[in-house]
């Protein structure tokens, strides 16, 4: 076809303007199409082996982490010190270690009785008091106070009742409550008021139990700021007055009625408690993941059902509370839910099929997810960068004072098995570093100047917090949080609690890069039981390194 030059020119401008328009459209689409939110965070292997598989973890107020698995796993990969061996046994290996965060080092500890699937809580004085376990450990109470040479102390028959798979919580009076466990439809306290103090019955644990599955173990327990306990088991919850042994209210069953407790192991958090003028705002609980009804029986027959991809969120302080159901981007069973210092929720570890128990999980979920409670429904979840190591049954995760998350454990076998299995026993320790610690935001990151670490804070008193931020500061984007270090095992963090402190004024400059903000300490032990907390200054959702404070 022939054409004159003018036509050619028109054709050219027409087609190039077409290309231009298409390009513009494409760019606009790129900008406006809701894409999957950017992945964030990074993973670091801290130690390829700590010698044991970290099945239980607790951060202590000296930035060491006590960990243990079980005493009848056989020989672990770390020896007891000084050529010691277990009594009446040829096992000379350790089943508990202390990890020092600062030096990234490990010290083996001697735990005598079986701590398998036990529970615990930090006491006011910084000791870990851990309870129960299996066989010779059923009724044992063990305490661990950290020092360079310290070791476990054990109290035989410290419990009134055998406890295996129970949940503990610290109470405002300084005691712990220990709730449930296999065939233990009751609760008790430690320490006891008298040697004859018995366990008290809790029919809710009978009502939520399917005897063939025992599907309400490791109940999710939170101290409600009104002084009662919120107890969730299987697919529903109660508010419980433990002094009076009385159910104060019964919450509706979660829509769908699917089980969320062990072995259909989901996880749960008490969402951040926002304090204002001596009062707590809405009190909300978030329960995520689990495995559908029948999944346990199916998994035992070799059929691995897909995990639940839903979360239920409930405002437990409402007069007529209802569950709001939300959908996670990734289905998950055996995930851990952790409160990050900025009030976001990290969902980490676990699998997308099967249930908890030996050999019963499949398809590990390697990517954590962050949930932002204050965003609009539908835009709260953000998938994070994946690890390369499956962390299935018996894996753990806890928050460290520097804002990283320590991740360990995973053993789906009833011995240490390193070869010829789907998911070998994990002895490694990793850190998940949320994107708030990335170097590009370091100029926005606060550093606390005062108070000093280990400061005592009194209920209801005003605290002046001084900090430095090198970059451009938005005074309105500064807030102060306090996080209780929790005891983590079997996808639940006992005592997990985050308070957003009341600051009447925005942060104010007191120097070129120095600022101060005045906050009020929590008003009472119902809101923050006495003991150790990590205090963070957060700026634009980026937390400072925390400092230890002692609430009293
Ligand atoms: C804070 O207290 C812990 C023990 O609870 C102690 O190990 C640490 O050295 C103290 N830190 C400072 C700076 O005093
Ligand atoms: C643990 O010890 C066993 C037996 O000595 C060995 O085969 C295995 O590689 C070790 N595992 C790790 C992670 O160190
Ligand atoms: C529980 O009941 C006891 C006895 O009636 C009462 O003294 C206490 O205040 C109640 N606890 C709460 C948190 O309401
Ligand atoms: C660093 O973190 C900030 C805030 O958390 C985020 O906006 C930014 O995209 C991150 N940058 C990188 C490189 O991950």
mmCIF file of C-alpha atoms in Angstrom, residues 273-445:
data_model
loop_
_atom_site.group_PDB
_atom_site.id
_atom_site.type_symbol
_atom_site.label_atom_id
_atom_site.label_comp_id
_atom_site.label_asym_id
_atom_site.label_seq_id
_atom_site.Cartn_x
_atom_site.Cartn_y
_atom_site.Cartn_z
ATOM 1 C CA UNK A 273 -5.055 -2.032 75.924
ATOM 2 C CA UNK A 274 -5.266 1.708 75.374
ATOM 3 C CA UNK A 275 -5.211 3.709 78.616
ATOM 4 C CA UNK A 276 -6.867 7.107 78.951
ATOM 5 C CA UNK A 277 -7.438 9.016 82.183
ATOM 6 C CA UNK A 278 -7.085 5.948 84.365
ATOM 7 C CA UNK A 279 -9.453 3.885 82.231
ATOM 8 C CA UNK A 280 -9.028 1.219 79.584
ATOM 9 C CA UNK A 281 -10.648 1.619 76.175
ATOM 10 C CA UNK A 282 -12.367 -1.267 74.425
ATOM 11 C CA UNK A 283 -10.984 -4.669 75.453
ATOM 12 C CA UNK A 284 -10.673 -6.957 72.454
ATOM 13 C CA UNK A 285 -9.484 -10.511 71.866
ATOM 14 C CA UNK A 286 -8.318 -11.872 68.517
ATOM 15 C CA UNK A 287 -8.289 -15.638 67.855
ATOM 16 C CA UNK A 288 -6.737 -16.819 64.575
ATOM 17 C CA UNK A 289 -6.389 -20.088 62.691
ATOM 18 C CA UNK A 290 -6.863 -23.661 63.839
ATOM 19 C CA UNK A 291 -8.055 -26.833 62.136
ATOM 20 C CA UNK A 292 -11.624 -27.777 61.176
ATOM 21 C CA UNK A 293 -13.809 -30.303 62.994
ATOM 22 C CA UNK A 294 -12.791 -33.837 62.093
ATOM 23 C CA UNK A 295 -9.237 -32.791 61.164
ATOM 24 C CA UNK A 296 -7.706 -34.700 64.070
ATOM 25 C CA UNK A 297 -9.386 -37.992 63.170
ATOM 26 C CA UNK A 298 -8.591 -37.427 59.501
ATOM 27 C CA UNK A 299 -4.930 -36.636 60.152
ATOM 28 C CA UNK A 300 -4.617 -39.872 62.126
ATOM 29 C CA UNK A 301 -5.899 -41.693 59.002
ATOM 30 C CA UNK A 302 -3.373 -39.909 56.792
ATOM 31 C CA UNK A 303 -5.758 -37.264 55.385
ATOM 32 C CA UNK A 304 -4.565 -33.757 56.145
ATOM 33 C CA UNK A 305 -7.381 -31.203 56.068
ATOM 34 C CA UNK A 306 -6.612 -27.599 55.176
ATOM 35 C CA UNK A 307 -6.175 -25.292 58.185
ATOM 36 C CA UNK A 308 -8.648 -22.530 59.047
ATOM 37 C CA UNK A 309 -7.994 -19.163 57.400
ATOM 38 C CA UNK A 310 -10.278 -17.148 59.665
ATOM 39 C CA UNK A 311 -9.792 -14.969 62.726
ATOM 40 C CA UNK A 312 -12.519 -14.010 65.151
ATOM 41 C CA UNK A 313 -12.294 -10.641 66.922
ATOM 42 C CA UNK A 314 -14.524 -9.841 69.860
ATOM 43 C CA UNK A 315 -14.935 -6.769 72.054
ATOM 44 C CA UNK A 316 -15.220 -8.544 75.400
ATOM 45 C CA UNK A 317 -16.030 -5.296 77.209
ATOM 46 C CA UNK A 318 -19.236 -4.710 75.145
ATOM 47 C CA UNK A 319 -22.618 -5.399 76.719
ATOM 48 C CA UNK A 320 -23.649 -7.528 73.758
ATOM 49 C CA UNK A 321 -20.388 -8.660 72.177
ATOM 50 C CA UNK A 322 -20.323 -10.362 68.773
ATOM 51 C CA UNK A 323 -17.500 -12.010 66.870
ATOM 52 C CA UNK A 324 -16.269 -10.168 63.802
ATOM 53 C CA UNK A 325 -14.825 -12.719 61.394
ATOM 54 C CA UNK A 326 -11.852 -11.776 59.205
ATOM 55 C CA UNK A 327 -9.962 -13.751 56.578
ATOM 56 C CA UNK A 328 -6.216 -14.230 56.783
ATOM 57 C CA UNK A 329 -4.200 -14.236 53.559
ATOM 58 C CA UNK A 330 -2.741 -17.627 54.631
ATOM 59 C CA UNK A 331 -4.565 -20.466 56.403
ATOM 60 C CA UNK A 332 -2.648 -21.609 59.498
ATOM 61 C CA UNK A 333 -2.670 -24.204 62.257
ATOM 62 C CA UNK A 334 -0.042 -24.123 65.060
ATOM 63 C CA UNK A 335 0.770 -20.468 64.389
ATOM 64 C CA UNK A 336 2.006 -18.165 67.160
ATOM 65 C CA UNK A 337 0.480 -14.741 67.679
ATOM 66 C CA UNK A 338 2.787 -12.115 69.159
ATOM 67 C CA UNK A 339 2.184 -8.488 70.053
ATOM 68 C CA UNK A 340 4.917 -6.337 68.520
ATOM 69 C CA UNK A 341 6.042 -3.220 70.470
ATOM 70 C CA UNK A 342 4.050 -0.931 68.138
ATOM 71 C CA UNK A 343 0.792 -2.790 68.850
ATOM 72 C CA UNK A 344 0.700 -4.802 65.618
ATOM 73 C CA UNK A 345 0.140 -8.560 65.812
ATOM 74 C CA UNK A 346 2.619 -10.965 64.254
ATOM 75 C CA UNK A 347 1.306 -14.384 63.184
ATOM 76 C CA UNK A 348 4.255 -16.715 62.678
ATOM 77 C CA UNK A 349 5.192 -20.433 62.443
ATOM 78 C CA UNK A 350 2.828 -23.337 61.821
ATOM 79 C CA UNK A 351 1.378 -25.315 58.939
ATOM 80 C CA UNK A 352 -1.482 -25.031 56.455
ATOM 81 C CA UNK A 353 -2.786 -28.598 56.815
ATOM 82 C CA UNK A 354 -3.232 -31.207 59.525
ATOM 83 C CA UNK A 355 -3.298 -30.681 63.277
ATOM 84 C CA UNK A 356 -0.951 -30.545 66.274
ATOM 85 C CA UNK A 357 0.545 -33.839 67.459
ATOM 86 C CA UNK A 358 3.265 -36.248 66.405
ATOM 87 C CA UNK A 359 3.543 -36.425 62.602
ATOM 88 C CA UNK A 360 0.123 -34.781 62.119
ATOM 89 C CA UNK A 361 1.007 -31.423 60.479
ATOM 90 C CA UNK A 362 1.640 -30.799 56.766
ATOM 91 C CA UNK A 363 2.604 -27.936 54.423
ATOM 92 C CA UNK A 364 4.522 -25.546 56.686
ATOM 93 C CA UNK A 365 3.622 -21.868 56.368
ATOM 94 C CA UNK A 366 6.970 -20.133 56.033
ATOM 95 C CA UNK A 367 5.669 -16.558 55.713
ATOM 96 C CA UNK A 368 4.609 -14.646 58.806
ATOM 97 C CA UNK A 369 1.713 -12.210 58.550
ATOM 98 C CA UNK A 370 1.343 -8.879 60.332
ATOM 99 C CA UNK A 371 -2.137 -7.777 61.452
ATOM 100 C CA UNK A 372 -2.722 -4.080 62.120
ATOM 101 C CA UNK A 373 -5.699 -3.883 64.499
ATOM 102 C CA UNK A 374 -6.468 -0.207 63.821
ATOM 103 C CA UNK A 375 -6.659 -0.415 60.019
ATOM 104 C CA UNK A 376 -9.942 -0.903 58.149
ATOM 105 C CA UNK A 377 -11.359 -4.412 57.891
ATOM 106 C CA UNK A 378 -10.011 -5.887 54.675
ATOM 107 C CA UNK A 379 -6.651 -4.105 54.822
ATOM 108 C CA UNK A 380 -5.309 -5.331 58.144
ATOM 109 C CA UNK A 381 -3.113 -8.242 57.029
ATOM 110 C CA UNK A 382 0.282 -7.999 55.374
ATOM 111 C CA UNK A 383 2.283 -11.076 54.338
ATOM 112 C CA UNK A 384 5.957 -10.964 55.361
ATOM 113 C CA UNK A 385 9.089 -12.475 53.850
ATOM 114 C CA UNK A 386 9.389 -16.237 54.420
ATOM 115 C CA UNK A 387 11.885 -18.222 56.430
ATOM 116 C CA UNK A 388 13.430 -21.314 54.870
ATOM 117 C CA UNK A 389 12.926 -23.512 57.945
ATOM 118 C CA UNK A 390 9.616 -25.225 58.636
ATOM 119 C CA UNK A 391 8.475 -24.589 62.226
ATOM 120 C CA UNK A 392 5.582 -26.938 62.805
ATOM 121 C CA UNK A 393 4.562 -28.765 65.990
ATOM 122 C CA UNK A 394 6.496 -27.739 69.115
ATOM 123 C CA UNK A 395 7.877 -24.535 67.658
ATOM 124 C CA UNK A 396 8.132 -21.271 69.585
ATOM 125 C CA UNK A 397 8.420 -17.493 69.173
ATOM 126 C CA UNK A 398 8.920 -14.631 71.633
ATOM 127 C CA UNK A 399 9.531 -10.885 71.409
ATOM 128 C CA UNK A 400 12.997 -9.643 72.404
ATOM 129 C CA UNK A 401 13.745 -6.284 74.002
ATOM 130 C CA UNK A 402 15.414 -5.018 70.828
ATOM 131 C CA UNK A 403 12.202 -5.534 68.820
ATOM 132 C CA UNK A 404 13.290 -8.720 67.032
ATOM 133 C CA UNK A 405 11.356 -11.960 67.373
ATOM 134 C CA UNK A 406 13.220 -15.064 68.523
ATOM 135 C CA UNK A 407 12.013 -18.198 66.725
ATOM 136 C CA UNK A 408 12.953 -21.760 67.614
ATOM 137 C CA UNK A 409 11.886 -25.344 68.014
ATOM 138 C CA UNK A 410 9.787 -27.595 65.806
ATOM 139 C CA UNK A 411 9.765 -31.285 66.495
ATOM 140 C CA UNK A 412 6.932 -33.348 65.086
ATOM 141 C CA UNK A 413 8.529 -36.610 66.307
ATOM 142 C CA UNK A 414 8.580 -38.265 69.701
ATOM 143 C CA UNK A 415 12.391 -38.428 69.581
ATOM 144 C CA UNK A 416 15.112 -36.273 68.032
ATOM 145 C CA UNK A 417 14.940 -37.239 64.340
ATOM 146 C CA UNK A 418 17.277 -35.520 61.896
ATOM 147 C CA UNK A 419 17.005 -37.692 58.790
ATOM 148 C CA UNK A 420 14.510 -39.347 56.453
ATOM 149 C CA UNK A 421 11.487 -37.464 57.735
ATOM 150 C CA UNK A 422 9.398 -34.648 56.244
ATOM 151 C CA UNK A 423 10.289 -32.148 58.942
ATOM 152 C CA UNK A 424 13.506 -32.991 60.797
ATOM 153 C CA UNK A 425 13.789 -31.930 64.443
ATOM 154 C CA UNK A 426 14.904 -28.286 64.484
ATOM 155 C CA UNK A 427 17.648 -27.398 66.932
ATOM 156 C CA UNK A 428 18.263 -24.014 65.348
ATOM 157 C CA UNK A 429 17.399 -20.551 66.581
ATOM 158 C CA UNK A 430 16.390 -17.788 64.189
ATOM 159 C CA UNK A 431 15.447 -14.141 64.493
ATOM 160 C CA UNK A 432 12.638 -12.581 62.496
ATOM 161 C CA UNK A 433 13.431 -8.887 62.149
ATOM 162 C CA UNK A 434 10.296 -6.868 61.354
ATOM 163 C CA UNK A 435 10.710 -4.140 58.748
ATOM 164 C CA UNK A 436 10.477 -1.465 61.460
ATOM 165 C CA UNK A 437 14.128 -2.312 62.216
ATOM 166 C CA UNK A 438 15.359 -1.801 58.657
ATOM 167 C CA UNK A 439 18.231 0.619 58.195
ATOM 168 C CA UNK A 440 16.225 2.959 55.965
ATOM 169 C CA UNK A 441 14.115 3.916 58.968
ATOM 170 C CA UNK A 442 16.930 4.228 61.514
ATOM 171 C CA UNK A 443 16.758 8.035 61.523
ATOM 172 C CA UNK A 444 13.123 7.800 62.629
ATOM 173 C CA UNK A 445 13.884 5.316 65.383
#
